[in-house]
PDB file of C-alpha atoms in Angstrom:
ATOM      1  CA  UNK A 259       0.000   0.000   0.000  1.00  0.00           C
ATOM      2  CA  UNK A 260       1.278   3.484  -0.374  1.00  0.00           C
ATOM      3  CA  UNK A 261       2.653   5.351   2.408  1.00  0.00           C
ATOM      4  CA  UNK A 262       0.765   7.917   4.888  1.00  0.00           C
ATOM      5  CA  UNK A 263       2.472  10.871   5.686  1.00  0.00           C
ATOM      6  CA  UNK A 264       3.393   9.283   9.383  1.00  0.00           C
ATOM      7  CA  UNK A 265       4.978   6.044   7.648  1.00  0.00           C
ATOM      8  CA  UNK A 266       7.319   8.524   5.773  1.00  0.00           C
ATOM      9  CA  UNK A 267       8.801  11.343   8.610  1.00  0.00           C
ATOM     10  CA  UNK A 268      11.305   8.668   9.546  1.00  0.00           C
ATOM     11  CA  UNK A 269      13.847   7.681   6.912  1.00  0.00           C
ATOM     12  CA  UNK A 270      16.875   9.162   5.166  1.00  0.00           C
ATOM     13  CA  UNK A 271      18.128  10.003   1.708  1.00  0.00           C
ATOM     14  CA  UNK A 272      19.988   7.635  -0.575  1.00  0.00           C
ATOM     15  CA  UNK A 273      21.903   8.177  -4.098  1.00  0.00           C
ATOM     16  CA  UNK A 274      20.503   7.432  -6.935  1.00  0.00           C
ATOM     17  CA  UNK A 275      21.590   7.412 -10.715  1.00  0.00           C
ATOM     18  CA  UNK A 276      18.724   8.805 -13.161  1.00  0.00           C
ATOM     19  CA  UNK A 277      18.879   8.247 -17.013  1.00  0.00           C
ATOM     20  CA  UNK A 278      19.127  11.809 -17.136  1.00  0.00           C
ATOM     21  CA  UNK A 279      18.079  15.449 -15.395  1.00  0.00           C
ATOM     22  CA  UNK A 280      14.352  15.195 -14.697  1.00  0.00           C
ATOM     23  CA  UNK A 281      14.233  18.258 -16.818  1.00  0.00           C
ATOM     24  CA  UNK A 282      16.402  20.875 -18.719  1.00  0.00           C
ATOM     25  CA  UNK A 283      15.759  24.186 -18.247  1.00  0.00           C
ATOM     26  CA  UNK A 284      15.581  26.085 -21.838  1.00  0.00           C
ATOM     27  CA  UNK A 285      17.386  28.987 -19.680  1.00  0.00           C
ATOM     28  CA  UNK A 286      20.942  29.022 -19.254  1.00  0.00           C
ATOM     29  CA  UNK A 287      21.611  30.217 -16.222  1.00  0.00           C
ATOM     30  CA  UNK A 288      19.064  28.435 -14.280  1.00  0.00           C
ATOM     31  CA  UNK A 289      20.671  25.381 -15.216  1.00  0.00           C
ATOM     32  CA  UNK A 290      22.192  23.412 -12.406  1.00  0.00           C
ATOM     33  CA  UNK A 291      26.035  24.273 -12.457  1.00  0.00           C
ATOM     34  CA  UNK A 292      27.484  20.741 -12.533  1.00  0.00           C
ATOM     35  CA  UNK A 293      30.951  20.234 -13.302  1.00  0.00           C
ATOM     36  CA  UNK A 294      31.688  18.634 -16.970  1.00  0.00           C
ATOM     37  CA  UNK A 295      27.824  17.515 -17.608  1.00  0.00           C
ATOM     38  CA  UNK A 296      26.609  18.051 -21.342  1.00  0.00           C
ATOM     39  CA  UNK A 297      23.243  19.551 -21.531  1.00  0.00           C
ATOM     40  CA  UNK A 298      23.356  19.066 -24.881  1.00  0.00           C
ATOM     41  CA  UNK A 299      23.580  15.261 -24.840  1.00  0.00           C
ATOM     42  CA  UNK A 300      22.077  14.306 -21.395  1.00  0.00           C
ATOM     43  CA  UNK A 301      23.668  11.137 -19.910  1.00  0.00           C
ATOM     44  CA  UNK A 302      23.292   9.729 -16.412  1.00  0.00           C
ATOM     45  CA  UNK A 303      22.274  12.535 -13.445  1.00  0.00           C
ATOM     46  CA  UNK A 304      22.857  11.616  -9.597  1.00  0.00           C
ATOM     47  CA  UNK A 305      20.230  12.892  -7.397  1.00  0.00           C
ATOM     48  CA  UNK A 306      18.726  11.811  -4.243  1.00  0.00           C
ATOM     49  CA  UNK A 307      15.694   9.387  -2.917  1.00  0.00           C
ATOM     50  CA  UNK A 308      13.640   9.968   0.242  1.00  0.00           C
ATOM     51  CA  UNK A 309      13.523   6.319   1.814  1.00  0.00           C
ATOM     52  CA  UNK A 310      11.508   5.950   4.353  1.00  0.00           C
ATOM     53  CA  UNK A 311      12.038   3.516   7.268  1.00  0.00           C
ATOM     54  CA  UNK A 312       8.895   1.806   7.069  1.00  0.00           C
ATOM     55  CA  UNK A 313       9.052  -0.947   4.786  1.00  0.00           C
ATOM     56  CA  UNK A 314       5.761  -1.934   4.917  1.00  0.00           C
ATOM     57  CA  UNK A 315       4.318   0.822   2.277  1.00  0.00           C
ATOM     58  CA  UNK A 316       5.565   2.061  -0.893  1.00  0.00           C
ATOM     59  CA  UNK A 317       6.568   5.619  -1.404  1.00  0.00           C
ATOM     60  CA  UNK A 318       5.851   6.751  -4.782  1.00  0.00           C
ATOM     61  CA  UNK A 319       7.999   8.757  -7.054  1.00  0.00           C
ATOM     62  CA  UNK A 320       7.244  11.995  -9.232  1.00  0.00           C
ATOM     63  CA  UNK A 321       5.325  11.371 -12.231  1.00  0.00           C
ATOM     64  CA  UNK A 322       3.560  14.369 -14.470  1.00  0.00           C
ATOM     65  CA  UNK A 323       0.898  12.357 -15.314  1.00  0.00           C
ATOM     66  CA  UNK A 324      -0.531  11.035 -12.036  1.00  0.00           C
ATOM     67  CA  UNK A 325       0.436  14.936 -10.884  1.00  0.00           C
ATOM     68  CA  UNK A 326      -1.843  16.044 -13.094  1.00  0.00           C
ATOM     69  CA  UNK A 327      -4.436  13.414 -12.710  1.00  0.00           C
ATOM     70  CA  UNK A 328      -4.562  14.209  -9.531  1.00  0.00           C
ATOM     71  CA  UNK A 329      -5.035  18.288  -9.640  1.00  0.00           C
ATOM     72  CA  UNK A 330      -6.907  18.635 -12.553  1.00  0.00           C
ATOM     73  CA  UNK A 331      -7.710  21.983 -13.478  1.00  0.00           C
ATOM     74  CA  UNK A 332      -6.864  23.241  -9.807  1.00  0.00           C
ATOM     75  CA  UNK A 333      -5.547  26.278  -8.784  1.00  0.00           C
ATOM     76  CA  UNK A 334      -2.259  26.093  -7.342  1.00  0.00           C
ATOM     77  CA  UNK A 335      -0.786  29.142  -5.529  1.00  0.00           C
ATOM     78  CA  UNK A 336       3.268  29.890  -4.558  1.00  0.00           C
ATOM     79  CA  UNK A 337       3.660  33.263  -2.804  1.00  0.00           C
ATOM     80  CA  UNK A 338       6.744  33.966  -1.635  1.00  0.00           C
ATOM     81  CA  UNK A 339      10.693  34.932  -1.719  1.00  0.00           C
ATOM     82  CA  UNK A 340      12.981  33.841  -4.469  1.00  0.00           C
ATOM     83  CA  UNK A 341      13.204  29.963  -3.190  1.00  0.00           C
ATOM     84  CA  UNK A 342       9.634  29.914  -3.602  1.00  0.00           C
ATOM     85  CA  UNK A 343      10.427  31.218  -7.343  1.00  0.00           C
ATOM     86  CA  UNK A 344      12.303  28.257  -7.969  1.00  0.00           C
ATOM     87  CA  UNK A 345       9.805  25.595  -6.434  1.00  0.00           C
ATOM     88  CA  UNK A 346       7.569  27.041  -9.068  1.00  0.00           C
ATOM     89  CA  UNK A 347       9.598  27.077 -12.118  1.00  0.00           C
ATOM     90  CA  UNK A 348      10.854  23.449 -11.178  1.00  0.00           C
ATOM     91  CA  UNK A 349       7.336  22.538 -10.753  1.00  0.00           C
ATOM     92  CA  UNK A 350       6.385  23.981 -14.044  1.00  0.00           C
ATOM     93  CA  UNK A 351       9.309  22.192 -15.675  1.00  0.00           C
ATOM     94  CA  UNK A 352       8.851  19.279 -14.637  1.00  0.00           C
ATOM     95  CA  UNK A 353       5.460  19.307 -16.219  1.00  0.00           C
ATOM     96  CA  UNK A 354       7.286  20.147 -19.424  1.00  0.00           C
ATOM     97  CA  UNK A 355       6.149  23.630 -19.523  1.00  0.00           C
ATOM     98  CA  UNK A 356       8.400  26.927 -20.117  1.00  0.00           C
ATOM     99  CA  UNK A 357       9.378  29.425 -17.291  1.00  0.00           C
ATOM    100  CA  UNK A 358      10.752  32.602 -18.022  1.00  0.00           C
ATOM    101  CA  UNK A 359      12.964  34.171 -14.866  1.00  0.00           C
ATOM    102  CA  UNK A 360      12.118  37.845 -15.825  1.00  0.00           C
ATOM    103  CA  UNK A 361       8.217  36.497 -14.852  1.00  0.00           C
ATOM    104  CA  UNK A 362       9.826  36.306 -11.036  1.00  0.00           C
ATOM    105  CA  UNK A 363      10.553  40.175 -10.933  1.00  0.00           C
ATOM    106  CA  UNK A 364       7.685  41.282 -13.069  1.00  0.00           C
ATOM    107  CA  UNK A 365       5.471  39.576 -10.559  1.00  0.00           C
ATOM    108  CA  UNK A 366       7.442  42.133  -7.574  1.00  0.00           C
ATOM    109  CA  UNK A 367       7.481  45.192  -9.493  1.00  0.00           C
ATOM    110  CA  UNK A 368       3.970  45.379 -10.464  1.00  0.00           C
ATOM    111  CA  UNK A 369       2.611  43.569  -7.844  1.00  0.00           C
ATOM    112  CA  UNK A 370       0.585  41.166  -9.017  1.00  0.00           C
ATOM    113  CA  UNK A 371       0.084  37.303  -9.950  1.00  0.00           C
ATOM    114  CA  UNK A 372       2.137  35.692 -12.603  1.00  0.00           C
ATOM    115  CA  UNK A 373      -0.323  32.795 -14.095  1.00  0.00           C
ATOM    116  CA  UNK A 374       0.916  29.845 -16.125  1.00  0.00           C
ATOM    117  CA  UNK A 375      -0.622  26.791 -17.439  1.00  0.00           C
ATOM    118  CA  UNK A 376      -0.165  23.299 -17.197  1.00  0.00           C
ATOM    119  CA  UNK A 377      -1.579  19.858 -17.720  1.00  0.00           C
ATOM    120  CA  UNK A 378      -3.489  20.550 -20.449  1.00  0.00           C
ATOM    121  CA  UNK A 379      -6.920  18.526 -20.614  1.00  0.00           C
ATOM    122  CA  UNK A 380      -9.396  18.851 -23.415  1.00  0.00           C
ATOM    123  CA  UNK A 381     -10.494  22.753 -22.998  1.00  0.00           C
ATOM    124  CA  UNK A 382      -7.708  23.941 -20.362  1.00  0.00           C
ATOM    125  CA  UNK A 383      -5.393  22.734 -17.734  1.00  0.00           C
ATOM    126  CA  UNK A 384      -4.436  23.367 -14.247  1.00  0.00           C
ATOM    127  CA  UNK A 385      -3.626  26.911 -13.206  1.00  0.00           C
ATOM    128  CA  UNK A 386       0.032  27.938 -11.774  1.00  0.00           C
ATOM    129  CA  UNK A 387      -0.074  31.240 -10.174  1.00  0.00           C
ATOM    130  CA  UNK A 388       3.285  32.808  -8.761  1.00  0.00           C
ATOM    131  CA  UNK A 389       3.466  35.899  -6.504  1.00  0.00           C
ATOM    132  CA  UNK A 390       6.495  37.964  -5.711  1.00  0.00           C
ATOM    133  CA  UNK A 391       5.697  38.874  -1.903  1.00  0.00           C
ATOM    134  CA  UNK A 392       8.750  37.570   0.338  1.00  0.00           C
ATOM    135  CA  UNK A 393       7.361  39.346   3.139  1.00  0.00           C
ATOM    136  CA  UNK A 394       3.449  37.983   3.139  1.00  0.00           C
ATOM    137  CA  UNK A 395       2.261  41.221   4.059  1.00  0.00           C
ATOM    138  CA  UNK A 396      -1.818  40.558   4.120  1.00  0.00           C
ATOM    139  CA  UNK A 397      -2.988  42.860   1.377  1.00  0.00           C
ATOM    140  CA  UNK A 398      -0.827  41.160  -1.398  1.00  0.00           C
ATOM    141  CA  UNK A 399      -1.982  37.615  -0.231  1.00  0.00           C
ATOM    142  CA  UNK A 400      -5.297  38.716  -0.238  1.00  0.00           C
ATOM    143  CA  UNK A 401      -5.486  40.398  -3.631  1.00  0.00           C
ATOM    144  CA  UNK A 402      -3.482  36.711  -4.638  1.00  0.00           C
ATOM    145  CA  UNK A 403      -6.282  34.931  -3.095  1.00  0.00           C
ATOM    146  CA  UNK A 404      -9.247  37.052  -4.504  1.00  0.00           C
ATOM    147  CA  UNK A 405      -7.636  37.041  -8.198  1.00  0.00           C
ATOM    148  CA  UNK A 406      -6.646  33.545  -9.031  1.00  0.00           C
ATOM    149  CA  UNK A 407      -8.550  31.693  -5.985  1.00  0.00           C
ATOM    150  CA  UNK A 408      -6.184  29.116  -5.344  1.00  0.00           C
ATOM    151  CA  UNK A 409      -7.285  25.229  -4.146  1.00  0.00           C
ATOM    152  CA  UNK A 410      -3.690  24.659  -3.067  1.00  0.00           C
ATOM    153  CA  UNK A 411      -2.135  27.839  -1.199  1.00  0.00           C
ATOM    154  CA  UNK A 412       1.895  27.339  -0.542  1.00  0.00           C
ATOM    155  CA  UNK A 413       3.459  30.309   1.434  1.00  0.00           C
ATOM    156  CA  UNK A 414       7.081  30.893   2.391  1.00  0.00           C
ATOM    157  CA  UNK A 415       8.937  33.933   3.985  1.00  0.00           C
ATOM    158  CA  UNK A 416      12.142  32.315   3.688  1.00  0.00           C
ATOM    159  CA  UNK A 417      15.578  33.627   4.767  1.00  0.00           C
ATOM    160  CA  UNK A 418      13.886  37.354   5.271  1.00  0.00           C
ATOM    161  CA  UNK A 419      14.980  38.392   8.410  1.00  0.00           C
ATOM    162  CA  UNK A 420      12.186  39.766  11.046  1.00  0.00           C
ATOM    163  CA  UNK A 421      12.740  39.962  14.590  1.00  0.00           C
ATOM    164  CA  UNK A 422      10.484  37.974  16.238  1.00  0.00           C
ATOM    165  CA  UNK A 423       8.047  40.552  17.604  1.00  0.00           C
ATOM    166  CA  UNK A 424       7.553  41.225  13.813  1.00  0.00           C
ATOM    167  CA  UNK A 425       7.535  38.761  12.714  1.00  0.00           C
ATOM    168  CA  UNK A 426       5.106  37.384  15.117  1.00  0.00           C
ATOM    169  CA  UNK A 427       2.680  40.132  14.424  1.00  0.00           C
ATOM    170  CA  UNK A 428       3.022  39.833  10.817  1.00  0.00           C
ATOM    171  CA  UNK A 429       1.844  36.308  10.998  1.00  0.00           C
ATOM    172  CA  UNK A 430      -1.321  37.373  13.304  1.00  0.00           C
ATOM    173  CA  UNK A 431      -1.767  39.842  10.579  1.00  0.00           C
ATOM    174  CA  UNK A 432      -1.732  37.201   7.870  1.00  0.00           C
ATOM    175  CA  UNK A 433      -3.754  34.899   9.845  1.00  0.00           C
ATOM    176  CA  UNK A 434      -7.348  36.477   9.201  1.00  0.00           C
ATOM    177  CA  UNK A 435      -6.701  36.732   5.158  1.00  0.00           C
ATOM    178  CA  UNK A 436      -6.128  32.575   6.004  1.00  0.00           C
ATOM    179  CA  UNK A 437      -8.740  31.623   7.655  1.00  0.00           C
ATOM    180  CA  UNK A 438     -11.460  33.922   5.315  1.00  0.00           C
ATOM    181  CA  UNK A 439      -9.964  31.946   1.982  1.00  0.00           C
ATOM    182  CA  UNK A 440     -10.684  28.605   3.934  1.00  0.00           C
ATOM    183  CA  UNK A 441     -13.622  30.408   5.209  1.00  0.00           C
ATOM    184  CA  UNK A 442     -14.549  30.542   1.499  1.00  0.00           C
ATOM    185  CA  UNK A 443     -13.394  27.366   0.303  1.00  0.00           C
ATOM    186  CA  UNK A 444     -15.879  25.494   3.125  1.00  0.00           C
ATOM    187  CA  UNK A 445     -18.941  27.885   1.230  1.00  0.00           C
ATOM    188  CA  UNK A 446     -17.960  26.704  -1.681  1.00  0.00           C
ATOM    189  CA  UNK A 447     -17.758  22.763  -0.472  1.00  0.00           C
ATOM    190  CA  UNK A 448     -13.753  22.783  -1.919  1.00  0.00           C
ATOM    191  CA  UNK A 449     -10.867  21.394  -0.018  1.00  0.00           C
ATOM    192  CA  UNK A 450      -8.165  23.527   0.126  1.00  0.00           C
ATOM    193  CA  UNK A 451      -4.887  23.123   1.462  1.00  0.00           C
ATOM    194  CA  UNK A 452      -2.302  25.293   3.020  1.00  0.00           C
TER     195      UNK A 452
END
């Protein structure tokens, strides 16, 4: 049977040898920097497996496909620093679509949501939406949220310093704009996830 989340917190990460990258980014520079590897002609790729300890489910590895099968025509929401940037171009990638880095930056400067799609089905696909906010202030989540209402909502501050009175009140701040988009996905009979 396949694993519940509590059958997979306790493991650790072993090598593995791919056939090749699990994608290759049409942009140079956003290109993993490894030493003497021909993007060009793609060859073997070492990467890493989550194994968990419990042997008595199976863990199951990235596919597009079942991805897709399994959002279809979602929304799926990143806001967030510049790590959260590259969770959502490697997402996008690895469902073989295009991501252009200037779409980051665009997203910051002009304050809104950058929208991409992805597993196309017969009329349209599933909705990517990317917002440059690394602080999570509550009016740009908000105007995320009311814009492209995500189904999936993935938030990260990252390495953006706040002292913890700040940050603390920041997050009591964001809490509210939180609870009213779950507020709204229970109206709606949806389940969302944060």
């Amino acid at each position: 049977p396949m694993c519940r989340r509590e059958q997979i917190r306790q493991g650790h990460w072993i090598a593995v040898t791919k056939d090749q990258p699990p994608y290759i980014s049409k942009t140079m520079h956003l290109r993993c920097p490894v030493e003497n590897y021909d993007y060009e002609n793609p060859g073997p790729w070492q990467s890493f497996e989550w194994l968990p300890l419990d042997k008595d489910c199976s863990l199951s590895r990235w596919n597009a496909v079942d991805f897709c099968n399994l959002v279809p025509y979602a929304t799926i929401s990143i806001i967030g620093d510049s790590l959260s940037w590259e969770q959502y171009s490697s997402l996008l990638q690895l469902l073989g679509a295009r991501v252009h880095q200037t779409s980051q930056h665009v997203s910051g400067e002009e304050r809104r949501n950058h929208v991409q799609t992805a597993c196309r089905g017969r009329d349209r696909g599933t909705k990517f939406v990317w917002r440059n906010e690394p602080r999570l202030t509550p009016k740009a989540v908000s105007d995320s949220i009311r814009n492209d209402f995500p189904v999936i909502l993935i938030l990260n501050r990252g390495a953006h310093y706040a002292n913890d009175t700040t940050l603390a009140s920041e997050i009591r701040k964001l809490a509210p704009v939180l609870l009213e988009w779950q507020d709204a996905c229970d109206r709606a009979s949806i389940k969302c996830h944060l």
